[in-house]
XYZ file of C-alpha atoms in Angstrom:
315
model
C 88.886 89.595 115.869
C 90.576 89.118 112.492
C 93.952 88.164 113.843
C 92.743 85.553 116.078
C 90.855 83.831 113.128
C 94.019 83.805 111.238
C 95.993 82.215 114.327
C 93.453 79.549 114.508
C 93.834 78.836 110.778
C 97.497 78.766 111.085
C 97.188 76.355 114.130
C 95.001 74.067 111.773
C 96.734 74.272 108.746
C 100.576 73.732 109.681
C 102.432 70.859 111.083
C 103.255 71.933 114.561
C 105.390 68.739 115.233
C 107.916 69.189 112.474
C 110.920 66.698 112.258
C 113.498 69.424 112.839
C 112.105 70.268 116.048
C 113.168 67.123 117.752
C 113.323 65.984 121.311
C 116.301 68.050 122.363
C 114.248 71.102 122.417
C 110.774 71.825 123.910
C 108.180 72.670 121.271
C 106.875 76.171 121.778
C 105.241 76.543 118.297
C 101.673 76.656 119.516
C 102.417 79.126 122.227
C 104.466 81.258 119.581
C 101.344 81.476 117.343
C 98.909 82.185 120.063
C 100.907 84.895 121.868
C 102.426 86.620 118.698
C 101.650 90.046 117.672
C 101.169 90.568 114.117
C 104.694 91.429 113.214
C 105.961 88.313 115.263
C 103.403 86.106 113.430
C 104.649 87.272 110.123
C 108.108 86.520 111.085
C 107.019 83.057 112.310
C 105.313 82.102 109.029
C 108.137 83.208 106.936
C 111.160 81.933 108.773
C 109.627 78.722 110.470
C 107.049 77.608 108.011
C 108.442 78.934 104.642
C 105.246 81.047 103.833
C 105.975 83.505 100.927
C 104.327 86.935 100.790
C 101.849 85.961 97.992
C 100.171 83.517 100.438
C 96.614 84.725 101.325
C 97.459 84.222 105.174
C 100.151 86.909 104.621
C 97.618 89.121 103.048
C 95.192 88.577 105.774
C 97.708 89.327 108.552
C 99.015 92.436 106.626
C 95.417 93.722 106.432
C 95.299 93.664 110.380
C 98.972 94.495 110.668
C 98.798 97.903 108.801
C 95.670 99.038 110.803
C 97.634 98.815 114.106
C 98.735 101.962 115.769
C 102.449 100.966 116.146
C 102.537 100.348 112.347
C 100.769 103.718 111.563
C 103.159 105.657 113.758
C 105.912 104.066 111.882
C 104.636 104.981 108.529
C 104.181 108.717 109.851
C 107.779 108.453 111.165
C 108.914 107.249 107.513
C 107.242 110.248 105.957
C 108.937 112.665 108.601
C 112.494 111.263 108.344
C 112.201 111.069 104.494
C 111.635 114.962 104.593
C 114.630 115.466 106.671
C 116.695 113.287 104.480
C 115.798 114.983 101.245
C 116.061 118.622 102.815
C 119.439 118.347 104.452
C 122.616 119.355 102.673
C 124.839 117.183 104.849
C 124.296 114.193 107.476
C 125.646 114.492 111.081
C 125.699 111.363 113.221
C 122.260 112.103 114.757
C 120.564 112.050 111.203
C 122.521 108.862 110.352
C 121.427 107.319 113.572
C 117.860 108.223 113.079
C 117.756 106.780 109.547
C 119.382 103.447 110.566
C 117.098 103.192 113.605
C 114.047 103.755 111.417
C 115.257 101.102 108.878
C 115.690 98.656 111.792
C 112.126 99.468 113.111
C 110.872 99.021 109.633
C 112.456 95.475 109.297
C 111.668 94.679 112.961
C 108.171 95.512 112.580
C 107.688 94.173 109.191
C 106.442 97.394 107.737
C 107.637 96.665 104.325
C 107.262 96.450 101.351
C 104.975 99.350 100.795
C 105.102 102.686 99.004
C 106.305 104.693 102.013
C 109.121 102.394 102.855
C 110.179 101.924 99.209
C 110.348 105.755 98.677
C 112.372 106.252 101.944
C 114.819 103.545 100.963
C 115.340 105.220 97.513
C 115.795 108.483 99.128
C 118.654 107.019 101.243
C 120.366 105.494 98.034
C 119.678 108.717 95.932
C 121.174 111.025 98.588
C 124.052 108.706 98.978
C 123.936 108.676 102.760
C 126.849 106.308 102.641
C 129.117 109.130 101.878
C 128.385 110.634 105.200
C 129.161 107.637 107.300
C 132.699 107.119 108.478
C 131.972 104.679 111.366
C 132.115 100.991 109.842
C 129.553 99.566 112.215
C 126.992 102.279 111.215
C 127.756 101.648 107.516
C 127.631 97.902 107.803
C 124.291 98.159 109.609
C 122.698 100.306 106.849
C 124.029 97.994 104.175
C 122.643 94.968 105.888
C 119.227 96.421 106.327
C 119.052 97.643 102.657
C 120.211 94.157 101.532
C 117.607 92.258 103.876
C 114.870 94.374 102.386
C 115.801 93.703 98.963
C 117.769 96.675 97.817
C 121.200 95.304 97.005
C 122.608 97.302 94.033
C 125.637 98.800 92.570
C 125.880 101.448 95.153
C 126.104 98.678 97.980
C 128.655 96.816 95.857
C 130.716 99.911 95.944
C 130.577 100.124 99.702
C 131.475 96.408 100.106
C 134.274 96.830 97.657
C 135.728 99.571 99.938
C 135.398 97.270 102.844
C 137.535 94.779 100.910
C 140.382 97.031 100.265
C 140.630 97.962 103.944
C 140.339 94.804 105.595
C 143.059 94.338 108.138
C 145.711 91.565 108.034
C 143.937 89.562 110.695
C 140.771 89.552 108.724
C 138.788 92.133 110.876
C 138.134 95.849 110.779
C 138.277 98.681 113.145
C 135.492 101.369 113.602
C 137.648 104.003 111.695
C 140.094 103.744 108.824
C 143.543 102.652 110.122
C 142.371 101.189 113.427
C 143.127 97.871 114.827
C 140.352 95.221 114.380
C 137.272 95.362 116.673
C 135.326 91.981 117.048
C 131.810 93.493 117.051
C 132.578 95.967 114.211
C 133.833 93.016 112.243
C 130.785 91.022 113.145
C 128.575 93.706 111.781
C 130.335 93.724 108.516
C 130.304 89.883 108.420
C 126.610 89.978 108.886
C 126.210 92.378 105.827
C 128.462 90.264 103.608
C 126.631 87.070 104.566
C 123.256 88.644 103.880
C 124.382 89.501 100.231
C 124.470 86.362 98.022
C 127.103 87.762 95.503
C 129.675 88.513 98.357
C 128.935 85.812 101.036
C 131.473 83.558 99.613
C 134.172 85.883 98.717
C 137.725 85.554 100.262
C 136.994 88.734 102.406
C 133.953 87.023 103.970
C 135.913 83.828 104.673
C 138.839 85.721 106.255
C 136.566 87.694 108.701
C 134.590 84.478 109.688
C 138.012 82.870 110.454
C 138.851 86.061 112.627
C 135.635 85.784 114.459
C 135.751 82.084 115.235
C 139.036 82.743 116.712
C 137.955 85.537 118.727
C 134.433 84.364 119.776
C 134.403 84.148 123.495
C 138.238 84.053 123.655
C 140.025 84.147 127.017
C 141.581 87.486 125.911
C 138.293 89.219 125.720
C 136.998 91.746 128.519
C 134.014 90.996 130.625
C 132.167 93.633 128.587
C 132.954 91.804 125.440
C 131.804 88.759 126.649
C 128.623 90.385 127.830
C 128.186 91.499 124.174
C 128.284 87.848 122.924
C 125.623 86.880 125.518
C 123.032 89.423 124.222
C 120.725 87.462 122.035
C 118.136 90.007 121.246
C 118.541 92.779 118.526
C 115.935 95.619 118.556
C 115.537 98.933 116.602
C 116.264 101.488 119.052
C 119.625 103.309 119.252
C 120.715 101.551 122.392
C 120.060 97.879 121.170
C 119.988 97.764 117.247
C 123.652 97.024 117.133
C 123.301 93.990 119.470
C 122.777 90.228 118.755
C 126.049 88.730 119.525
C 126.308 84.997 119.317
C 122.880 84.554 117.510
C 123.769 87.097 114.827
C 127.233 85.213 114.378
C 125.306 81.945 114.149
C 122.748 83.429 111.539
C 125.534 84.719 109.381
C 127.642 81.501 109.396
C 124.671 79.373 108.541
C 124.150 81.570 105.431
C 127.236 79.896 103.935
C 127.984 76.575 105.845
C 131.321 75.018 105.493
C 133.862 72.492 107.259
C 135.580 75.675 108.547
C 132.667 76.913 110.503
C 130.825 73.544 111.379
C 132.276 73.125 114.858
C 131.570 76.750 115.951
C 127.940 76.510 114.566
C 127.365 73.326 116.573
C 128.835 74.695 119.686
C 126.616 77.886 119.547
C 123.582 75.802 118.780
C 124.119 73.733 121.728
C 124.852 76.685 123.847
C 121.676 78.121 122.888
C 119.512 74.873 123.365
C 120.859 75.082 127.041
C 119.294 78.590 127.387
C 115.732 77.284 126.571
C 113.320 78.120 129.350
C 110.687 75.651 130.705
C 107.990 77.400 128.641
C 109.885 76.491 125.479
C 110.794 80.136 124.934
C 114.346 81.794 125.001
C 115.542 84.813 126.978
C 116.869 87.880 125.289
C 120.055 87.636 127.169
C 121.891 84.540 128.239
C 121.961 85.594 131.960
C 118.363 86.253 132.134
C 116.735 82.988 132.892
C 113.232 83.949 133.513
C 112.571 86.714 130.723
C 111.041 85.202 127.664
C 111.680 86.818 124.438
C 109.418 85.890 121.464
C 111.642 87.411 118.665
C 114.680 85.726 120.139
C 112.893 82.346 120.246
C 111.680 82.598 116.663
C 115.187 83.442 115.401
C 116.834 80.611 117.308
C 114.352 78.062 116.132
C 114.730 79.364 112.580
C 118.643 78.605 113.022
C 117.783 75.143 114.327
C 115.509 74.489 111.503
C 118.051 75.688 108.754
C 121.045 73.461 110.451
C 118.649 70.464 110.288
C 117.784 70.942 106.627
C 121.384 71.530 105.879
C 122.388 68.344 107.485
C 119.684 66.229 105.768
C 120.310 67.711 102.357
C 123.831 66.336 102.643
C 122.627 62.726 103.092
């Protein structure tokens, strides 16, 4: 089978005992490669081994990846939702959520870049879907996904400028204009700011980071809010695409390391290390000690690698 041949090549080509994966963690790299689906293997190569899209290995995986039923169904869904987007005169919350969920699916399953996803994203921008979204968490998630997939542009800059003008005094944002700050709405805005290289170091980004550091697992939070921080995995379905909690916060802080966030970065990394299972994998939720999650494992290891490299570049 083509994918198994590629996995064997990966196991033989790359250093599976890297310096950044030190003795403080169990090394699951071989298991990740052997057990990964094609989209997980693509994420592993890009985030843990620094492989670029032009690499022949990526091309070989994509050949298999785009033949898979889940990928084909995603492409069919792109065509269907794109037609709805272009034929609708206005966009209700159901259409907005369908679009964001599909974008999340495209990113999660690595069904991009291709002509279907590119056309769909251009339709989102052309039809100004932003104008139909009043809920900030929805808008922030949309901006983050478009930026992550390489579509940062003046339309997104306009939306980020609007965020800047409506930031609350404490550094956060509410879900709707005029509302008091909500920690997880603010986290989603922070994520989309840090994904954008032109906005990640602006004062607005620094202010919301300070707000989030202050409120991360604070004593004033409810049990439900603490539960949200403990949810590591972020999927693409409506019920889990806004999750990610502490890992999302860590990834966003690492995009712009500083003396102001170094203690919180260290604390979250140490907390995550304590969640590692005997297999070397990590769970998708801090309280689920026996349920391995491959995507969470890859993302956590990517953070450990990034922090290691940042520390060594300073020396």
